[in-house]
GROMACS .gro file of C-alpha atoms in nm:
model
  413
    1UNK     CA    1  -1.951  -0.636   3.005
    2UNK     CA    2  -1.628  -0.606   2.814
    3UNK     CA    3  -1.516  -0.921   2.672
    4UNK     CA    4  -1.128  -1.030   2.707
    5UNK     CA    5  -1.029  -0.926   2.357
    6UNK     CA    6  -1.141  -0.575   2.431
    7UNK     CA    7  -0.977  -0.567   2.775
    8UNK     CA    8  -0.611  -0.745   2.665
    9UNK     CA    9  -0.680  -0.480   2.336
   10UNK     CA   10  -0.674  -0.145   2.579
   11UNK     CA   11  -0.372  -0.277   2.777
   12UNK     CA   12  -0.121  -0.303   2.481
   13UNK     CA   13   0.021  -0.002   2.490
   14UNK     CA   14   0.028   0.053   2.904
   15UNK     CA   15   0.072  -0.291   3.030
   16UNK     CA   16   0.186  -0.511   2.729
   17UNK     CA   17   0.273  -0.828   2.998
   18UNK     CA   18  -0.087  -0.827   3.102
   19UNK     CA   19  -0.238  -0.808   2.738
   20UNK     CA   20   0.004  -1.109   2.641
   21UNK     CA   21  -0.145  -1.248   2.921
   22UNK     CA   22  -0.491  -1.219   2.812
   23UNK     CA   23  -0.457  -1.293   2.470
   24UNK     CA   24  -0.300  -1.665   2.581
   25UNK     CA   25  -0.608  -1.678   2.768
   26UNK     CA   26  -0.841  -1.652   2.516
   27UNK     CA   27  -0.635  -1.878   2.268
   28UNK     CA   28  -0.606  -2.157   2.563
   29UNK     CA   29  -1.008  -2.198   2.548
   30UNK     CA   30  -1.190  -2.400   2.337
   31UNK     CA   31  -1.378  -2.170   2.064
   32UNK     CA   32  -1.764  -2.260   2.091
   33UNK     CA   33  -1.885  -2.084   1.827
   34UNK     CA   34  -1.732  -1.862   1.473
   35UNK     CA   35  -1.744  -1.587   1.670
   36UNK     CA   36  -1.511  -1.734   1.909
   37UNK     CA   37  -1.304  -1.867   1.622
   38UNK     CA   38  -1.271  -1.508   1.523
   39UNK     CA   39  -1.156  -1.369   1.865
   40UNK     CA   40  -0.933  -1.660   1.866
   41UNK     CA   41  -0.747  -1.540   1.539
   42UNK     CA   42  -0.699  -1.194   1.628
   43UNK     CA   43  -0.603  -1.267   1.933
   44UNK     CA   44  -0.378  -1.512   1.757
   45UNK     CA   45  -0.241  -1.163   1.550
   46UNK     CA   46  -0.204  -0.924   1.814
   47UNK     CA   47   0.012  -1.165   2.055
   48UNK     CA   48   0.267  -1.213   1.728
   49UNK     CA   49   0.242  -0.811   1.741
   50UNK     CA   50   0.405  -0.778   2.079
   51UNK     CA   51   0.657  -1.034   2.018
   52UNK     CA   52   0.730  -0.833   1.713
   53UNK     CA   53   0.748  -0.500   1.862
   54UNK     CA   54   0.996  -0.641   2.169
   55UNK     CA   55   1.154  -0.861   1.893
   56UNK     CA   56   1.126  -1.165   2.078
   57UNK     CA   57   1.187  -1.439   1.827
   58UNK     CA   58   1.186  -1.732   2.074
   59UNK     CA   59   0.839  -1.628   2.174
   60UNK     CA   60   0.736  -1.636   1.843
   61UNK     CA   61   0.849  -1.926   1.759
   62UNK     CA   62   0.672  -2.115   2.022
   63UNK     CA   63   0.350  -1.926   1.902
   64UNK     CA   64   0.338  -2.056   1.570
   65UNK     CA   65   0.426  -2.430   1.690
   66UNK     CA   66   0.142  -2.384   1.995
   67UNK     CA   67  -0.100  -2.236   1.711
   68UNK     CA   68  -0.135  -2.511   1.523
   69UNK     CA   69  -0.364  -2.715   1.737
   70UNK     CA   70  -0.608  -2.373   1.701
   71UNK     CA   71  -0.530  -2.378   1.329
   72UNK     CA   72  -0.671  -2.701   1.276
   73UNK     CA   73  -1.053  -2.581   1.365
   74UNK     CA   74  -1.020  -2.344   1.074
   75UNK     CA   75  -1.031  -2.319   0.678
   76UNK     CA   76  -0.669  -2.418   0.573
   77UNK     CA   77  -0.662  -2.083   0.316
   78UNK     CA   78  -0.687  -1.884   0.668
   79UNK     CA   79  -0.372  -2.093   0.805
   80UNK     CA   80  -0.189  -2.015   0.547
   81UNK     CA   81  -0.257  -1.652   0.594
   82UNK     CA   82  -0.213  -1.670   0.969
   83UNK     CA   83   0.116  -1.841   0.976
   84UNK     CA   84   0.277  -1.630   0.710
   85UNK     CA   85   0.167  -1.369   0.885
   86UNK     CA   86   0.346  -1.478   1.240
   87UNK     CA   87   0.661  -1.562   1.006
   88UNK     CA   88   0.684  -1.232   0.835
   89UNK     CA   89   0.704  -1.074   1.194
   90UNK     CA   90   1.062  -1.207   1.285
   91UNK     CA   91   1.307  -0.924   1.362
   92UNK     CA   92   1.566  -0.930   1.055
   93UNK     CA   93   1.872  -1.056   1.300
   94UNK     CA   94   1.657  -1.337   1.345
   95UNK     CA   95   1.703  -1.464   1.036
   96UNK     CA   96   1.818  -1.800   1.148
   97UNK     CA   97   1.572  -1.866   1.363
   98UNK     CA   98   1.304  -1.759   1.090
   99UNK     CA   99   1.454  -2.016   0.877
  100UNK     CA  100   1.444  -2.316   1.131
  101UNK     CA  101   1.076  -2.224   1.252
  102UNK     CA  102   0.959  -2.223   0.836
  103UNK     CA  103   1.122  -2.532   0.787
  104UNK     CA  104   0.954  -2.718   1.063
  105UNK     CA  105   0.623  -2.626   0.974
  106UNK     CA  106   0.656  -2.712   0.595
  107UNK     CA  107   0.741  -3.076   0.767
  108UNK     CA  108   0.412  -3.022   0.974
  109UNK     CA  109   0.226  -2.902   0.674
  110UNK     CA  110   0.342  -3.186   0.451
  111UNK     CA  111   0.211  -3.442   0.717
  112UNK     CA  112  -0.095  -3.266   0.742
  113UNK     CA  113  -0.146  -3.338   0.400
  114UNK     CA  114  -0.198  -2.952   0.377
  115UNK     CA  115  -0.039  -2.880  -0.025
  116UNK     CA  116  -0.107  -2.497  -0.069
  117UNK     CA  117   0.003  -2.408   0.273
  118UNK     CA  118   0.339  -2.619   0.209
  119UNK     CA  119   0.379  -2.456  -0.125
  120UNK     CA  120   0.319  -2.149   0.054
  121UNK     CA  121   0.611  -2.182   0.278
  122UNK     CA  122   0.828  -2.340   0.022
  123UNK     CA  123   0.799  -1.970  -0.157
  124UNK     CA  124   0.897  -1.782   0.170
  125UNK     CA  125   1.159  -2.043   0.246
  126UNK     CA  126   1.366  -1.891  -0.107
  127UNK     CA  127   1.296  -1.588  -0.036
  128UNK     CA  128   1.453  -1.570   0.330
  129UNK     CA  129   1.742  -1.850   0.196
  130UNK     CA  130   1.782  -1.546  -0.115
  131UNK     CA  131   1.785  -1.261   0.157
  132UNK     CA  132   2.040  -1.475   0.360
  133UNK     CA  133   2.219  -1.556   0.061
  134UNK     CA  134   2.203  -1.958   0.047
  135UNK     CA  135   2.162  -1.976  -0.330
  136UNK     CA  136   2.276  -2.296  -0.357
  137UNK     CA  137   1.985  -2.451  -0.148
  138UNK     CA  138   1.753  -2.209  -0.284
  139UNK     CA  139   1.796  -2.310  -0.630
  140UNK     CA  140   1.776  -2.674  -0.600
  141UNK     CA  141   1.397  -2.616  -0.384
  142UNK     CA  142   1.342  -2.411  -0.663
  143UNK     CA  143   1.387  -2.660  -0.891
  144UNK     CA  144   1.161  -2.916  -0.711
  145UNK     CA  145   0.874  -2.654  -0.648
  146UNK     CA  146   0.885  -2.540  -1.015
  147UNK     CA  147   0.788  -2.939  -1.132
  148UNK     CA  148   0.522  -2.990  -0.863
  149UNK     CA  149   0.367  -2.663  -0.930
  150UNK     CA  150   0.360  -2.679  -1.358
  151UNK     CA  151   0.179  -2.999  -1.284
  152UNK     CA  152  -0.070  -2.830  -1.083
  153UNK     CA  153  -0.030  -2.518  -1.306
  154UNK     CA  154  -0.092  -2.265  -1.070
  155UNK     CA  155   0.019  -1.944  -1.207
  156UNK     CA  156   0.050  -1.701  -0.893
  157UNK     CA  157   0.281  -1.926  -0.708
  158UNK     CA  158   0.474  -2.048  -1.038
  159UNK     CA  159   0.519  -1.652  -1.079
  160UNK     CA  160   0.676  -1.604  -0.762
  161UNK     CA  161   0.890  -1.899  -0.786
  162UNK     CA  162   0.974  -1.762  -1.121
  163UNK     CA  163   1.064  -1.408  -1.010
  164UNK     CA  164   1.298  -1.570  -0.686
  165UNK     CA  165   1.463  -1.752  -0.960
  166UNK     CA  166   1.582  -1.493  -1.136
  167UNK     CA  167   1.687  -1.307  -0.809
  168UNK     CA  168   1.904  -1.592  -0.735
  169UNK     CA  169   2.040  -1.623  -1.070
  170UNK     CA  170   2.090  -1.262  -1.086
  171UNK     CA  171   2.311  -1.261  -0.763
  172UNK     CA  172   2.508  -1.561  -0.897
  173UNK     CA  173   2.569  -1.353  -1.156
  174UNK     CA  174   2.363  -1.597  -1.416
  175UNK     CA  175   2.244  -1.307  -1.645
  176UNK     CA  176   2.097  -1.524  -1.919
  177UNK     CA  177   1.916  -1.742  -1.688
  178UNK     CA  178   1.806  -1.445  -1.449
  179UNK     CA  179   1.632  -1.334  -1.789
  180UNK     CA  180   1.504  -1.647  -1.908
  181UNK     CA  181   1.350  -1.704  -1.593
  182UNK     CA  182   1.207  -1.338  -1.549
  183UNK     CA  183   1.043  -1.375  -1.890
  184UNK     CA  184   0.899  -1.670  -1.762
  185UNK     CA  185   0.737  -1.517  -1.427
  186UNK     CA  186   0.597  -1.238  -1.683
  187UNK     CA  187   0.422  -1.520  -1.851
  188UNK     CA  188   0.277  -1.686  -1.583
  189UNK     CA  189   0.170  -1.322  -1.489
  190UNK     CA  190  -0.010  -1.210  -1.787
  191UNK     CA  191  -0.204  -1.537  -1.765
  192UNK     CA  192  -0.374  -1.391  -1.399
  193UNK     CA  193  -0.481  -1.101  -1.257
  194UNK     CA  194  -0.134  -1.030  -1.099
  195UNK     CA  195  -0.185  -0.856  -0.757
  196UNK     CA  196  -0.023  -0.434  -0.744
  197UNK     CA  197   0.287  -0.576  -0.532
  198UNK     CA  198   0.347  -0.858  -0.703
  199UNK     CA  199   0.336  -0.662  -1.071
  200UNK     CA  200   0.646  -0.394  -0.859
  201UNK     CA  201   0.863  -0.683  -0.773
  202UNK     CA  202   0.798  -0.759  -1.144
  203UNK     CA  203   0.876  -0.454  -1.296
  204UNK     CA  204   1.207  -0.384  -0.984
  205UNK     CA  205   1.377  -0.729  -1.136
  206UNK     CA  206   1.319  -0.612  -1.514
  207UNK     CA  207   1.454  -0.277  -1.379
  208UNK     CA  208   1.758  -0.461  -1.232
  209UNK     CA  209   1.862  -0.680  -1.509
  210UNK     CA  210   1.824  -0.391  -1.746
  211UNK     CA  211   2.070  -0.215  -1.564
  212UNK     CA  212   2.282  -0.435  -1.560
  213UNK     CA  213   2.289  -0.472  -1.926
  214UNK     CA  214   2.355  -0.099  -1.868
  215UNK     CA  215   2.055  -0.025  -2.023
  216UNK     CA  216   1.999   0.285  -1.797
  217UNK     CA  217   1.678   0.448  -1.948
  218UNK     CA  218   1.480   0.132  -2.014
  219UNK     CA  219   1.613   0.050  -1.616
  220UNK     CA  220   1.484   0.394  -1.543
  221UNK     CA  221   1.163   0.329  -1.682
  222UNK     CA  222   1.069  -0.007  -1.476
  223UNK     CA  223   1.173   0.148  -1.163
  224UNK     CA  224   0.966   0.414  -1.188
  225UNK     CA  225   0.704   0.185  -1.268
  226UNK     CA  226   0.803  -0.016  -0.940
  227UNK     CA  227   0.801   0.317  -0.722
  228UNK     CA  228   0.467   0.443  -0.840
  229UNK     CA  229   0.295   0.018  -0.770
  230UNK     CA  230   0.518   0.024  -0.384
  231UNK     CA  231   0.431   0.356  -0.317
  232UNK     CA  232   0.090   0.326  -0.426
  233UNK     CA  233   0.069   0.020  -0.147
  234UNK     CA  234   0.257   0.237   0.124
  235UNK     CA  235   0.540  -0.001   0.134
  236UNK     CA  236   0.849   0.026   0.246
  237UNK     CA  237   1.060  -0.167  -0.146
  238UNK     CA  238   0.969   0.206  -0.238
  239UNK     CA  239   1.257   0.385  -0.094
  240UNK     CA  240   1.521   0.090  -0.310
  241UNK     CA  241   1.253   0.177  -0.661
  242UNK     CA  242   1.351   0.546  -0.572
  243UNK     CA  243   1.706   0.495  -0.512
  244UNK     CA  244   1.744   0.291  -0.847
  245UNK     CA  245   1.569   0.580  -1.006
  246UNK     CA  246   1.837   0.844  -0.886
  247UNK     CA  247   2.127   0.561  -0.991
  248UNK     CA  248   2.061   0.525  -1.351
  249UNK     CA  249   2.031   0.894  -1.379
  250UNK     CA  250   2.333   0.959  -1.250
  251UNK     CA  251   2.475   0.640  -1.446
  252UNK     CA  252   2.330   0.849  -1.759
  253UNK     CA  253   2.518   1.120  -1.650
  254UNK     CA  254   2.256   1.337  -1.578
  255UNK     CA  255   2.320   1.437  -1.211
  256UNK     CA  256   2.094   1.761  -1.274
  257UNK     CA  257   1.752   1.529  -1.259
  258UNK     CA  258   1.765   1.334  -0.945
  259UNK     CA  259   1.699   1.671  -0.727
  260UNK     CA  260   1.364   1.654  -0.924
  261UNK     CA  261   1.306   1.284  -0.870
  262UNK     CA  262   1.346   1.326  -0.510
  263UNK     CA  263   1.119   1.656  -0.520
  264UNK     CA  264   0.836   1.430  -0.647
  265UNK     CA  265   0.558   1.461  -0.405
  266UNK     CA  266   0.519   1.076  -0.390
  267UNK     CA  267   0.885   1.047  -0.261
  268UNK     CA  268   0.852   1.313   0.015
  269UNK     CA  269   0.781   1.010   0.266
  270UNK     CA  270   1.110   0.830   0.175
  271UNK     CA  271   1.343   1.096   0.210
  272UNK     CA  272   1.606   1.025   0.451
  273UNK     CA  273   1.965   0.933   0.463
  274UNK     CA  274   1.908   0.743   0.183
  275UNK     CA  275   1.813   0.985  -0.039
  276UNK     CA  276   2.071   1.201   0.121
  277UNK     CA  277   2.336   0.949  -0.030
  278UNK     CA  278   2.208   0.972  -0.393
  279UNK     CA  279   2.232   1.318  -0.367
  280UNK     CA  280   2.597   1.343  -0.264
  281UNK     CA  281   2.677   1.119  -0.544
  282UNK     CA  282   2.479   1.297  -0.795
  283UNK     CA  283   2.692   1.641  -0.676
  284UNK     CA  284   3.036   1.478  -0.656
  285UNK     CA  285   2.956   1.332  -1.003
  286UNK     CA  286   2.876   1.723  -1.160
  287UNK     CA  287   3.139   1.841  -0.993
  288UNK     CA  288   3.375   1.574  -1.176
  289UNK     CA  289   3.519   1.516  -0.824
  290UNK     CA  290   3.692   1.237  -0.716
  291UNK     CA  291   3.791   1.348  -0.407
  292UNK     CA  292   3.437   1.427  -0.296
  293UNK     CA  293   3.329   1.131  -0.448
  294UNK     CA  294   3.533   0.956  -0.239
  295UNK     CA  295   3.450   1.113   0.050
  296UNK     CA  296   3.103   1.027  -0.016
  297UNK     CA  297   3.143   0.672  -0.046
  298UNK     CA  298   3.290   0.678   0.309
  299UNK     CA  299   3.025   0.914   0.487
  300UNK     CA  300   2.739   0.700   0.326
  301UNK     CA  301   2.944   0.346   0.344
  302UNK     CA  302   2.656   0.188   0.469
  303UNK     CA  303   2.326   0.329   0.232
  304UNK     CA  304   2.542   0.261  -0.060
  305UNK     CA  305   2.717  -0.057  -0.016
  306UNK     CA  306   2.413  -0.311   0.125
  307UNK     CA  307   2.253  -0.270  -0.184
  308UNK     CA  308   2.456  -0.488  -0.423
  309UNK     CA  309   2.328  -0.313  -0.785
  310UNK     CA  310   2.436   0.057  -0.643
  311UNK     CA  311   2.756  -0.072  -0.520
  312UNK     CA  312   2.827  -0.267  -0.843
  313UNK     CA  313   2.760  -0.001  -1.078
  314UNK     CA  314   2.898   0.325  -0.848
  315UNK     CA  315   3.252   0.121  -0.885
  316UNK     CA  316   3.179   0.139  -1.259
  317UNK     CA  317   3.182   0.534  -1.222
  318UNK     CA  318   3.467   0.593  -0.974
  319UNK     CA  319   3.627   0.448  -1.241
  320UNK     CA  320   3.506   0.644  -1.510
  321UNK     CA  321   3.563   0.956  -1.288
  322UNK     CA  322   3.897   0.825  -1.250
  323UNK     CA  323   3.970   0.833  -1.591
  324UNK     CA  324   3.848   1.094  -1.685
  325UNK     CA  325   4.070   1.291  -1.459
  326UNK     CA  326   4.362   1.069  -1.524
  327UNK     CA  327   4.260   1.196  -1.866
  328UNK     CA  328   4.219   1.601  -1.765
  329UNK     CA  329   4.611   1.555  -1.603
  330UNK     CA  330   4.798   1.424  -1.912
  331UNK     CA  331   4.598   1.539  -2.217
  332UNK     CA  332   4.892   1.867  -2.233
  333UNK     CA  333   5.211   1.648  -2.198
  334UNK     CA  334   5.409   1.405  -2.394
  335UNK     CA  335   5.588   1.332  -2.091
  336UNK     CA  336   5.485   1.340  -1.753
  337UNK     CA  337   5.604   1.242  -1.418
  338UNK     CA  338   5.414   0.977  -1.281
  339UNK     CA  339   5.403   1.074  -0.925
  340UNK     CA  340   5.276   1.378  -1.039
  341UNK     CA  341   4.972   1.244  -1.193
  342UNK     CA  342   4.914   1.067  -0.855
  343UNK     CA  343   4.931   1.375  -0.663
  344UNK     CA  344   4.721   1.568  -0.929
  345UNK     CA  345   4.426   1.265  -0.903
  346UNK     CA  346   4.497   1.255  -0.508
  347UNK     CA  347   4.537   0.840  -0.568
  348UNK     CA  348   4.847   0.597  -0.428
  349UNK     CA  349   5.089   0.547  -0.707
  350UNK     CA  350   5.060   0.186  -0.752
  351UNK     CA  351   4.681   0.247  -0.852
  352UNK     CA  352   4.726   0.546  -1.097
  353UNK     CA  353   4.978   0.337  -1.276
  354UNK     CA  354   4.747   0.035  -1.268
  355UNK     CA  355   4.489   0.223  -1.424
  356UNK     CA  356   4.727   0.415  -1.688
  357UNK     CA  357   4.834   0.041  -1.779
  358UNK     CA  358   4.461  -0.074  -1.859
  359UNK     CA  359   4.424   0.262  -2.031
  360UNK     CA  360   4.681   0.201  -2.256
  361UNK     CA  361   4.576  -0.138  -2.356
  362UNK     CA  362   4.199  -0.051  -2.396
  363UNK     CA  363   4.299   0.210  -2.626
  364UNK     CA  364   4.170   0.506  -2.447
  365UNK     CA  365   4.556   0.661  -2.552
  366UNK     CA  366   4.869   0.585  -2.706
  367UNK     CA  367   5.200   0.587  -2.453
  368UNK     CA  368   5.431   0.383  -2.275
  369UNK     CA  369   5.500   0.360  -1.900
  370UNK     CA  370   5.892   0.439  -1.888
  371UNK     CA  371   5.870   0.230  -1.503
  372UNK     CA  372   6.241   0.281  -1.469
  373UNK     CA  373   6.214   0.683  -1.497
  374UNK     CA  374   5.888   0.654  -1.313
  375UNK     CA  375   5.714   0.853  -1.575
  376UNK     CA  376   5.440   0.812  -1.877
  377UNK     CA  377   5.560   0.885  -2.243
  378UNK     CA  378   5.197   1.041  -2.469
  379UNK     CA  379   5.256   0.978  -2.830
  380UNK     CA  380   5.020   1.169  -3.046
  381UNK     CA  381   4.723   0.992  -3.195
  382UNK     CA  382   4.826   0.854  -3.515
  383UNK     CA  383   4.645   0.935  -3.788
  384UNK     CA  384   4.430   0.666  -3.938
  385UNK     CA  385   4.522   0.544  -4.284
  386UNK     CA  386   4.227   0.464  -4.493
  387UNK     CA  387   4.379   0.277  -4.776
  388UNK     CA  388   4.321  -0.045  -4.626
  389UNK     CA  389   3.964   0.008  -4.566
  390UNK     CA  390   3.920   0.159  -4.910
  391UNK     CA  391   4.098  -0.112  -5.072
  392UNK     CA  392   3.883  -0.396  -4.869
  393UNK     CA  393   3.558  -0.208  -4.962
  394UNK     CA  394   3.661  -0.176  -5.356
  395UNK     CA  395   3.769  -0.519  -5.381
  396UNK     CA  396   3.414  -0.593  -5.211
  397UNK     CA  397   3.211  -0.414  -5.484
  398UNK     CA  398   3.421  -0.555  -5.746
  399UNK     CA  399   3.340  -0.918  -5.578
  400UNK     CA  400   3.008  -0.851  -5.629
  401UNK     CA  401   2.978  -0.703  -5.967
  402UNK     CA  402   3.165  -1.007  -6.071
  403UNK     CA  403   2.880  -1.189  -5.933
  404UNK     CA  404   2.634  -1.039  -6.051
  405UNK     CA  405   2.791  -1.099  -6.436
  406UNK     CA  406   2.840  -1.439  -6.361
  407UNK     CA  407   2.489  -1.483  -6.311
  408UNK     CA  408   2.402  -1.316  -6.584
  409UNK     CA  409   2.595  -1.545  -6.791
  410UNK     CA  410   2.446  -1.789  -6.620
  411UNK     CA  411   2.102  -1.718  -6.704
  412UNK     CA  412   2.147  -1.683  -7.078
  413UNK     CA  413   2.300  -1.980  -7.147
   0.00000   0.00000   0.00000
C-alpha cells in the first residue's frame, strides 16, 4: 500500500492543493516511531517547497510557527536545520515578513532555552537586516553576538558574524573596520575546517575591499578564487564572482580579456544578461566611447546599478573616459570655445566646464576658464626648473657629511 508521503509526493506537480493537503495530514499526527519522525520532517520540507514555489509568505509563516510543536520531538541540531531551511525559502519581496517571522522565533528559541538555534538565527537576522540595508540595527546585534559567542569561542559562527561585519562596515563605507573585521573572520577560519561556501564568501569580501583600495589584480585574484568555490557548489553568488572578475579587468584597462573570462567553460551556465552587460562595457571602454558607454549604462540600468561595487567603480571610469576625451578635444588648442568641447564630448555645458574646472585644479593641465568669453585658455606645460631640487638635495649631502665629521671629531676626542 502506498503510504501518504508517497501519494502527497506524486501529486506535487499535477494537483499541488491536494499534496499540501496531505502533507498537513501527516504533520497533524502524532509520530509513533523515528520512522514517522522522518516522514514528518520531509513532509515538513516539501510543504515549505510549495509555499515557495507559489511564493506564499503568509503560508509560510504560519508553517514555521505551527512546526514548532513537531520540532520539539526532535534533536535541536535538526531544528536548527529545519527552520533555516523554511526561512531561507521566503520570496525576496518578502523581505519584511522574513524579518518579523526570524525575530519571533529567536524570542521562541531564547525561551526554549535553545542557545545554538538562537545564535543561529541571530546570524541570518544580519544577514537579511544587511540585504535590507538596516546597518544600524545590524551592527549593534552584531556587537552583542560577537561577546556571547568569544565566550563560548565557537569559531564557525564567530566567522560568520565576522564576515557580516565587515559587509556592513563596508557599505557604511568603514574601510578600516570592514578590514579589521575581515582579518578577523580569516582567523577564526584558519582555526576550523571552514566549509567550500563559507571559504567563497571569504575570499568575495577580500575581493571587494581590495577593489576598493583599487587594488584590481589582487581583487581579480580573490574573485576568481570565489567563482571557482560558488561554482564548484552550483550556486547561484557565482554569476556576482564572475561579474567582479570582468570589472577589475576592465578597471585594469584590459577590455580584451573579459571575452575569455566569459568563454571559460565553468561560466557557460551564468551567461545571461548579465554577462551581456560586462561585455558592452568592456567594448564601449576599447572603443574609448563615451557615447556608447553611455548608452550602455542606460540599456543595462538595472544589471549594473543593483550591485553597489560595479556601480561605484563604473562612475570612476565614465569619468576617466570623460577625461580622457575632454583631453583628445583640447590637447591642439590654446584656445578653445567651450561649447565646442561640449558638442565634441556630446555632454551639457554646465558638466564639461565642471569637469575642465576639477581638471585644472588636479593638475591634469595648465589653463584658465575665460567664463565671460565662454571659452578655455591652454597654456603650455611649463618647464620644470630643477635648481630647487638640486639645491635641497646638495644642501642634504652637505648636512650629512657635516655629520659624519662631527662624529668623527667626536670619537677622537
Amino acid at each position: 500500500m502506498t503510504s501518504p508521503l508517497a501519494r502527497a509526493d506524486a501529486l506535487v506537480s499535477t494537483d499541488p492543493a491536494q499534496a499540501e493537503t496531505l502533507y498537513k495530514q501527516i504533520l497533524s499526527e502524532k509520530a509513533a516511531d523515528d520512522e514517522g519522525l522522518r516522514e514528518q520532517e520531509t513532509a515538513l520540507l516539501r510543504l515549505g517547497a510549495i509555499y515557495k514555489a507559489s511564493g506564499n509568505a503568509e503560508a509560510l509563516a504560519e508553517l514555521v510557527t505551527q512546526s514548532r510543536s513537531f520540532m520539539s520531538n526532535i534533536a535541536k541540531a535538526k531544528t536548527a536545520k529545519l527552520i533555516r531551511t523554511l526561512i531561507d525559502s521566503f520570496p525576496p519581496e518578502a523581505r519584511e515578513k522574513q524579518i518579523t517571522v526570524v525575530k519571533d522565533n529567536i524570542e521562541w528559541a531564547r525561551n526554549e532555552s535553545r542557545v545554538f538555534l538562537r545564535q543561529s538565527l541571530e546570524v541570518k537576522l544580519i544577514g537579511l537586516q544587511v540585504e535590507n540595508q538596516q546597518y544600524r540595527p545590524a551592527l549593534a546585534l552584531i556587537e552583542t553576538l560577537l561577546r556571547e559567542l568569544k565566550r563560548l569561542d565557537d569559531k564557525m559562527i564567530l566567522t560568520e558574524v565576522h564576515l557580516l561585519e565587515s559587509r556592513v562596515n563596508h557599505a557604511t563605507k568603514n574601510y578600516s573596520k570592514a578590514k579589521a573585521a575581515l582579518t578577523s573572520a580569516k582567523t577564526s577560519a584558519a582555526a576550523i575546517y571552514c566549509p567550500p561556501l563559507l571559504q567563497a564568501q571569504l575570499d568575495m569580501q577580500s575581493g571587494v575591499l581590495h577593489t576598493e583600495d583599487k587594488d584590481y589584480k589582487t581583487g581579480y585574484s580573490y574573485f576568481f578564487e570565489t567563482f571557482e568555490g560558488f561554482s564548484g557548489q552550483d550556486d547561484d553568488r557565482a554569476l556576482p564572482a564572475l561579474k567582479n572578475m570582468c570589472l577589475c579587468k576592465i578597471m585594469m584597462n584590459l577590455p580584451d580579456d573579459v571575452a575569455p573570462i566569459l568563454g571559460l567553460k565553468a561560466a557557460a551556465k551564468y551567461l545571461s544578461r548579465e554577462t551581456e552587460a560586462m561585455q558592452a562595457v568592456a567594448k564601449a571602454l576599447k572603443e574609448r566611447s563615451l557615447e556608447q558607454f553611455e548608452k550602455t549604462l542606460q540599456e543595462y540600468s538595472k544589471e549594473l546599478h543593483t550591485d553597489l561595487l560595479i556601480r561605484t567603480h563604473l562612475a570612476l571610469l565614465y569619468d576617466t573616459l570623460l577625461e580622457q576625451n575632454l583631453v583628445r578635444v583640447i590637447e591642439p588648442y590654446s584656445v578653445v570655445e567651450l561649447a565646442y568641447i561640449a558638442k565634441e564630448v556630446g555632454q551639457p555645458l554646465n558638466s564639461v566646464e565642471s569637469k575642465l574646472s576639477q581638471m585644472i585644479l588636479d593638475g591634469v593641465f595648465q589653463g584658465v576658464l575665460d567664463q565671460e568669453k565662454g571659452r578655455l585658455i591652454v597654456y603650455d606645460e611649463p618647464e620644470k626648473d630643477s635648481t630647487y631640487a638640486t639645491g635641497l638635495e646638495t644642501i642634504k649631502q652637505i648636512s650629512e657629511v657635516v655629520n659624519g665629521l662631527s662624529e668623527k671629531a667626536r670619537r677622537l676626542t
